[in-house]
C-alpha positions as a Python dict, from the first residue, in 0.01 Angstrom:
ca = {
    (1, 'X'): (0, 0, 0),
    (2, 'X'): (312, -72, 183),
    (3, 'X'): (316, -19, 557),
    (4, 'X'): (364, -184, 856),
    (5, 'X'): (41, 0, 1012),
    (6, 'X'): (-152, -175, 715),
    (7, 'X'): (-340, -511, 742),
    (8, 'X'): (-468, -599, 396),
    (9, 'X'): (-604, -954, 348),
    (10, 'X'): (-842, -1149, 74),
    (11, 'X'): (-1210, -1237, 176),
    (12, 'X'): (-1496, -1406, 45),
    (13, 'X'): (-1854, -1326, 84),
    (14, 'X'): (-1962, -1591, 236),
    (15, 'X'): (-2346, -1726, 321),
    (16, 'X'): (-2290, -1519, 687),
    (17, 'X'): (-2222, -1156, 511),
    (18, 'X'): (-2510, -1132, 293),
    (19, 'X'): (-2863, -1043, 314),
    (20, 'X'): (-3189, -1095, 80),
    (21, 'X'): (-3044, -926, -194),
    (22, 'X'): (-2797, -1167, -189),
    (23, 'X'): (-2519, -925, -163),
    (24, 'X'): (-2262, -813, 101),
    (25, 'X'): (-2560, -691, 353),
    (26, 'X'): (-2554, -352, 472),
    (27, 'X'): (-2538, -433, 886),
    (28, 'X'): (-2250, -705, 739),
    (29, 'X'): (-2061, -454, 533),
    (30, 'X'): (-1980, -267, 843),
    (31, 'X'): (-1890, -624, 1043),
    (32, 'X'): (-1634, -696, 794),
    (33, 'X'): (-1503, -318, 847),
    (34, 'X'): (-1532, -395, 1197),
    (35, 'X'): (-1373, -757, 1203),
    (36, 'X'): (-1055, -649, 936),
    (37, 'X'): (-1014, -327, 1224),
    (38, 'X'): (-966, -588, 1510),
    (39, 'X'): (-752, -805, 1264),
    (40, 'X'): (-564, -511, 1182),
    (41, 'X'): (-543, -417, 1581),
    (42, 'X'): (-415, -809, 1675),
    (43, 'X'): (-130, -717, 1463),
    (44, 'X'): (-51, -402, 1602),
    (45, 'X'): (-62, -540, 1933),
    (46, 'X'): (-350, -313, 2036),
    (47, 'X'): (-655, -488, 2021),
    (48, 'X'): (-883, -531, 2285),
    (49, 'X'): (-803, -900, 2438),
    (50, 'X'): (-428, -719, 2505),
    (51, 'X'): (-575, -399, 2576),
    (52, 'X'): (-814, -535, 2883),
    (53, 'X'): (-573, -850, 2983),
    (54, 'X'): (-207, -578, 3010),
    (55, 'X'): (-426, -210, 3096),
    (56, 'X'): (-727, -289, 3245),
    (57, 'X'): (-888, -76, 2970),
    (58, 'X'): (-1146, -137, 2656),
    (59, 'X'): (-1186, 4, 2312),
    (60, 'X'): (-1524, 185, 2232),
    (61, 'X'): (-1617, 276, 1863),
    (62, 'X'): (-1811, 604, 1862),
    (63, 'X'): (-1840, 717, 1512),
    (64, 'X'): (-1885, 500, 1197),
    (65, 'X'): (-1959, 658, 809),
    (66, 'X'): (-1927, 414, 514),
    (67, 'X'): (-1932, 488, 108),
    (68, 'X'): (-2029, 221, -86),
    (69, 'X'): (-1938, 222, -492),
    (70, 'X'): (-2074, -170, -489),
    (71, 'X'): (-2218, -430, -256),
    (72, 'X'): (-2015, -735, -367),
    (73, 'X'): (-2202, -1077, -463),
    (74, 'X'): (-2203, -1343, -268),
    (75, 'X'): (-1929, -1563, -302),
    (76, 'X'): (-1720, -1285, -411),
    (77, 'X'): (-1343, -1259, -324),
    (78, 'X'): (-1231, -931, -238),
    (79, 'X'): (-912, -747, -60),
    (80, 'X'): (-1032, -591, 243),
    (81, 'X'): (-729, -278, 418),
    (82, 'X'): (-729, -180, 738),
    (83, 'X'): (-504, 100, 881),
    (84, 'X'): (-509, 393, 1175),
    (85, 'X'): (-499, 723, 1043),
    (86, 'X'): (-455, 919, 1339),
    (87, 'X'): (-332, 911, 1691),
    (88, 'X'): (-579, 1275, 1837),
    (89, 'X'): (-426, 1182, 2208),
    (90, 'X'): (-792, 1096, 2326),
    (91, 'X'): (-855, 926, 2026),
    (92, 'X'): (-836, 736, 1693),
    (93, 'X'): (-972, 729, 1335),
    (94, 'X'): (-917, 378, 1124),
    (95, 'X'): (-993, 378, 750),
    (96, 'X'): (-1088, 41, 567),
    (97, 'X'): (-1124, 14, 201),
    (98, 'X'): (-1274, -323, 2),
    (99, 'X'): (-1139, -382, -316),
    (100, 'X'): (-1280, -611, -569),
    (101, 'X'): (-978, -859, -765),
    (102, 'X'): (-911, -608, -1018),
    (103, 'X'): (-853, -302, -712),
    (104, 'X'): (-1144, -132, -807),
    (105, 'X'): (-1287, 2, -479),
    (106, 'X'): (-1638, -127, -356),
    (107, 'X'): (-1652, 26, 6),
    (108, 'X'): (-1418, 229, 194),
    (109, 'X'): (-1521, 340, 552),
    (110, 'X'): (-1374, 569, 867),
    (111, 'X'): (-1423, 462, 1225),
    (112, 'X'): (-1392, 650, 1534),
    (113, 'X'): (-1251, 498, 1866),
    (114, 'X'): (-1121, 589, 2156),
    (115, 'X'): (-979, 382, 2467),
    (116, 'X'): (-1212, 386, 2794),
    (117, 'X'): (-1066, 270, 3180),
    (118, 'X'): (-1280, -90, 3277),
    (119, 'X'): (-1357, 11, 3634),
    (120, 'X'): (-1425, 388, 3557),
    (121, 'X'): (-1512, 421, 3212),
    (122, 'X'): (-1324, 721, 3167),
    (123, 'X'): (-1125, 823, 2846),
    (124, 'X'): (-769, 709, 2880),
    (125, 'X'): (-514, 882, 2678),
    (126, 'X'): (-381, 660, 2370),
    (127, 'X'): (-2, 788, 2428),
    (128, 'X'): (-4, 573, 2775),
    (129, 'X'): (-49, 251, 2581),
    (130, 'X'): (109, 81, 2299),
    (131, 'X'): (-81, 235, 2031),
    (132, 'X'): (81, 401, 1705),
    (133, 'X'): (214, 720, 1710),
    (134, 'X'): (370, 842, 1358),
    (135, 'X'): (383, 657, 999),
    (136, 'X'): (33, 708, 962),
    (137, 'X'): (-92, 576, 554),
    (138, 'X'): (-260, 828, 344),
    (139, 'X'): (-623, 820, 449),
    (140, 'X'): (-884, 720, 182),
    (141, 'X'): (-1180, 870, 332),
    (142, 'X'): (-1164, 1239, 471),
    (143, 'X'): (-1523, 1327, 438),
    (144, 'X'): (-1590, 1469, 813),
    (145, 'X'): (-1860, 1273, 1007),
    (146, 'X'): (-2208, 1513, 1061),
    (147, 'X'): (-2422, 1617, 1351),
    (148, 'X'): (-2681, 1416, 1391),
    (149, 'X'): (-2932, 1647, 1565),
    (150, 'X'): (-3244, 1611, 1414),
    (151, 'X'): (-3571, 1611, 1637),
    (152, 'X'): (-3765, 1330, 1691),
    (153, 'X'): (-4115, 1353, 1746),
    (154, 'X'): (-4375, 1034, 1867),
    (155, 'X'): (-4473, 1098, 1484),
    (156, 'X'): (-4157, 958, 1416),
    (157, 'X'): (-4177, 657, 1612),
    (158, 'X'): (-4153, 287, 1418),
    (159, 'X'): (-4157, 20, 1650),
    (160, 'X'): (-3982, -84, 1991),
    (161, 'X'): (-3736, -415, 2067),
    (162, 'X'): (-3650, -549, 2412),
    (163, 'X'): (-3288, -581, 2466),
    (164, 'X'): (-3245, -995, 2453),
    (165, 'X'): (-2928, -1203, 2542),
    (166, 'X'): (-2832, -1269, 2183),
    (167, 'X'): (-2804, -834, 2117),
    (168, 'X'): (-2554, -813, 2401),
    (169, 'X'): (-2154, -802, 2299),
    (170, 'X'): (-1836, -916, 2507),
    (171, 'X'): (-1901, -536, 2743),
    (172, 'X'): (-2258, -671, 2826),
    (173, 'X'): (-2391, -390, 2699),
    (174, 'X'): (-2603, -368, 2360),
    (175, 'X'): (-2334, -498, 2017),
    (176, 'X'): (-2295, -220, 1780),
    (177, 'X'): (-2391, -417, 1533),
    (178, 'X'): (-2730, -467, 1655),
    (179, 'X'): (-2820, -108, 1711),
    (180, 'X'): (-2796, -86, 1270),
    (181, 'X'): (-2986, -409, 1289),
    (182, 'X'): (-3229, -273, 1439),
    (183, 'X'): (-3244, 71, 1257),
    (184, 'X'): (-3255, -97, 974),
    (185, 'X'): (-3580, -283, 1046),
    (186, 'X'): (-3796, 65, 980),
    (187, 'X'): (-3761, -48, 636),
    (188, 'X'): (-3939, -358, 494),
    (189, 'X'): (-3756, -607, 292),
    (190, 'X'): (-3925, -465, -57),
    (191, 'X'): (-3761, -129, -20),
    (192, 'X'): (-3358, -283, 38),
    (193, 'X'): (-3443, -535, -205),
    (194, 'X'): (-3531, -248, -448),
    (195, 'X'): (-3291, 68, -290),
    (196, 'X'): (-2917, 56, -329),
    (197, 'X'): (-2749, 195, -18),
    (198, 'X'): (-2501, 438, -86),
    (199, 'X'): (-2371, 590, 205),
    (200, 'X'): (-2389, 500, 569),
    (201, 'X'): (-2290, 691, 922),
    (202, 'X'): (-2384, 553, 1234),
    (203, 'X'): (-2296, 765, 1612),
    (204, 'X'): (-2284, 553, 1926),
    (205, 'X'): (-2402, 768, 2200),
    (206, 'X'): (-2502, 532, 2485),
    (207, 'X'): (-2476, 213, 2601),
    (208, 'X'): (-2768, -17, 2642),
    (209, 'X'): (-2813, -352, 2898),
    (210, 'X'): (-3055, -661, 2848),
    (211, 'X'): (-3401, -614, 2934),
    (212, 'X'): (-3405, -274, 2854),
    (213, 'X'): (-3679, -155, 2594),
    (214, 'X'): (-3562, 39, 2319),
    (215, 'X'): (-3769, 272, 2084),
    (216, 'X'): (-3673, 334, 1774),
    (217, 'X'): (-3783, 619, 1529),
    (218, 'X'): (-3721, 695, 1178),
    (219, 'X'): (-3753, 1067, 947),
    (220, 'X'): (-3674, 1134, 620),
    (221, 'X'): (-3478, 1452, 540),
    (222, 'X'): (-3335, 1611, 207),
    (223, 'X'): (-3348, 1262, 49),
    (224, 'X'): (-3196, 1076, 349),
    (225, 'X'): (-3319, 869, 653),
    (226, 'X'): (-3208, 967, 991),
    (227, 'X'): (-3280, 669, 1221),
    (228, 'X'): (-3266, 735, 1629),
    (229, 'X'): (-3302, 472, 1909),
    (230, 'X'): (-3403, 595, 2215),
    (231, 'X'): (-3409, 414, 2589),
    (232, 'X'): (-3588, 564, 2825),
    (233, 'X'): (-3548, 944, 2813),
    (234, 'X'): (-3202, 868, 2603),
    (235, 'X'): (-3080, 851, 2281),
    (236, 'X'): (-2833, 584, 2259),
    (237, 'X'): (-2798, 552, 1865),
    (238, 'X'): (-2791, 786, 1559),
    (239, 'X'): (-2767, 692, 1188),
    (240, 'X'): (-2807, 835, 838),
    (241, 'X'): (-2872, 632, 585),
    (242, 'X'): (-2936, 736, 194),
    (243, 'X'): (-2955, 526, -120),
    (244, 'X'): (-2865, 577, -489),
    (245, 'X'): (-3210, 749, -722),
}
């Protein structure tokens, strides 16, 4: 790949990306994705310490869907690519793709973002900020993100978490990263030790504060897990998960 919109760079899995299996965990697959799109944004000139110290304005990832071919090993060196494919006015989609040494793909993954006004929290226009424009890469994952909206029932209720200091991100609000945390806790460590994940969308709907309590509820559907978290009369989180038979 050879564009200026593309940050590519080699990473190990280290001891802070894996999980029991002893593989790049699931929840830490889509940190990388998430810490190579902010890499790739510092470069750009578009990332969010510029974004809220210059415009007074935030980024907010609302979508996420991830393919995995491979979970790579621990200490496993890889090429991680990170690139906007898109500039939709309102918002953005960024691909990432994880290559093992020999550019065989292990993970490739879409986000969805758009820009949001810090004293409003409105949706401000991506054409009013330095943000790219044209000379968008080839995208390497076109597969449209789903609706999510599946009922949940009190029959599909797992367990409930109280919103502590350590789940809240740089917005105080609830960390993305936490909500998958969390919906992936309706599964015990026997079934991801023994499943292989195989593709993975998340949908942030809400936002979520400390001391909050959130439920969270879990259904399987056509071989697939749909995983909701709910606060209060809200649902603030959506994800599908399904595994290779």
């Amino acid at each position: 790949m050879e564009n200026e919109l593309i940050f590519t760079q080699n990473r190990k899995v280290t001891s802070a990306f894996i999980d029991s299996t002893v593989k790049l965990g699931i929840a830490q697959a889509v940190l990388m994705v998430q810490d190579n799109l902010t890499e790739c944004f510092s470069k750009l000139q578009c990332d969010g310490v510029v974004y809220r110290e210059k415009f007074n304005v935030f980024w907010v990832f609302t979508k996420t869907k991830m393919h995995f071919e491979r979970r790579p090993d621990w200490r496993e060196e890889i090429i991680a690519s990170s690139f906007p494919i898109n500039n939709a006015g309102m918002r953005t989609h960024v691909n990432t793709i994880l290559k093992d040494l020999n550019g065989k793909t292990l993970a490739k993954a879409n986000q969805e973002a758009c820009v949001l006004d810090m004293e409003k929290h409105r949706p401000v226009k991506l054409t009013t900020l330095p943000y790219p424009t044209e000379g968008f890469p080839e995208a390497v994952f076109t597969e449209p993100f789903e609706r999510l909206n599946q009922e949940m029932t009190e029959d599909d209720f797992v367990y409930e978490q109280v919103i502590r200091s350590q789940h809240i991100d740089m917005s105080h609000h609830m960390n993305n990263l936490e909500y998958i945390k969390l919906g992936l806790n309706v599964f015990s460590d026997d079934f991801i030790e023994s499943h292989e994940v195989q593709n993975l969308e998340v949908h942030y709907t809400g936002e979520s504060k400390e001391g909050q309590t959130l439920r969270i509820y879990r259904k399987e559907e056509n071989g697939a897990y749909i995983i909701k978290i709910k606060e209060s009369d809200r649902f603030v989180f959506e994800m599908k998960i399904d595994f290779y038979k």
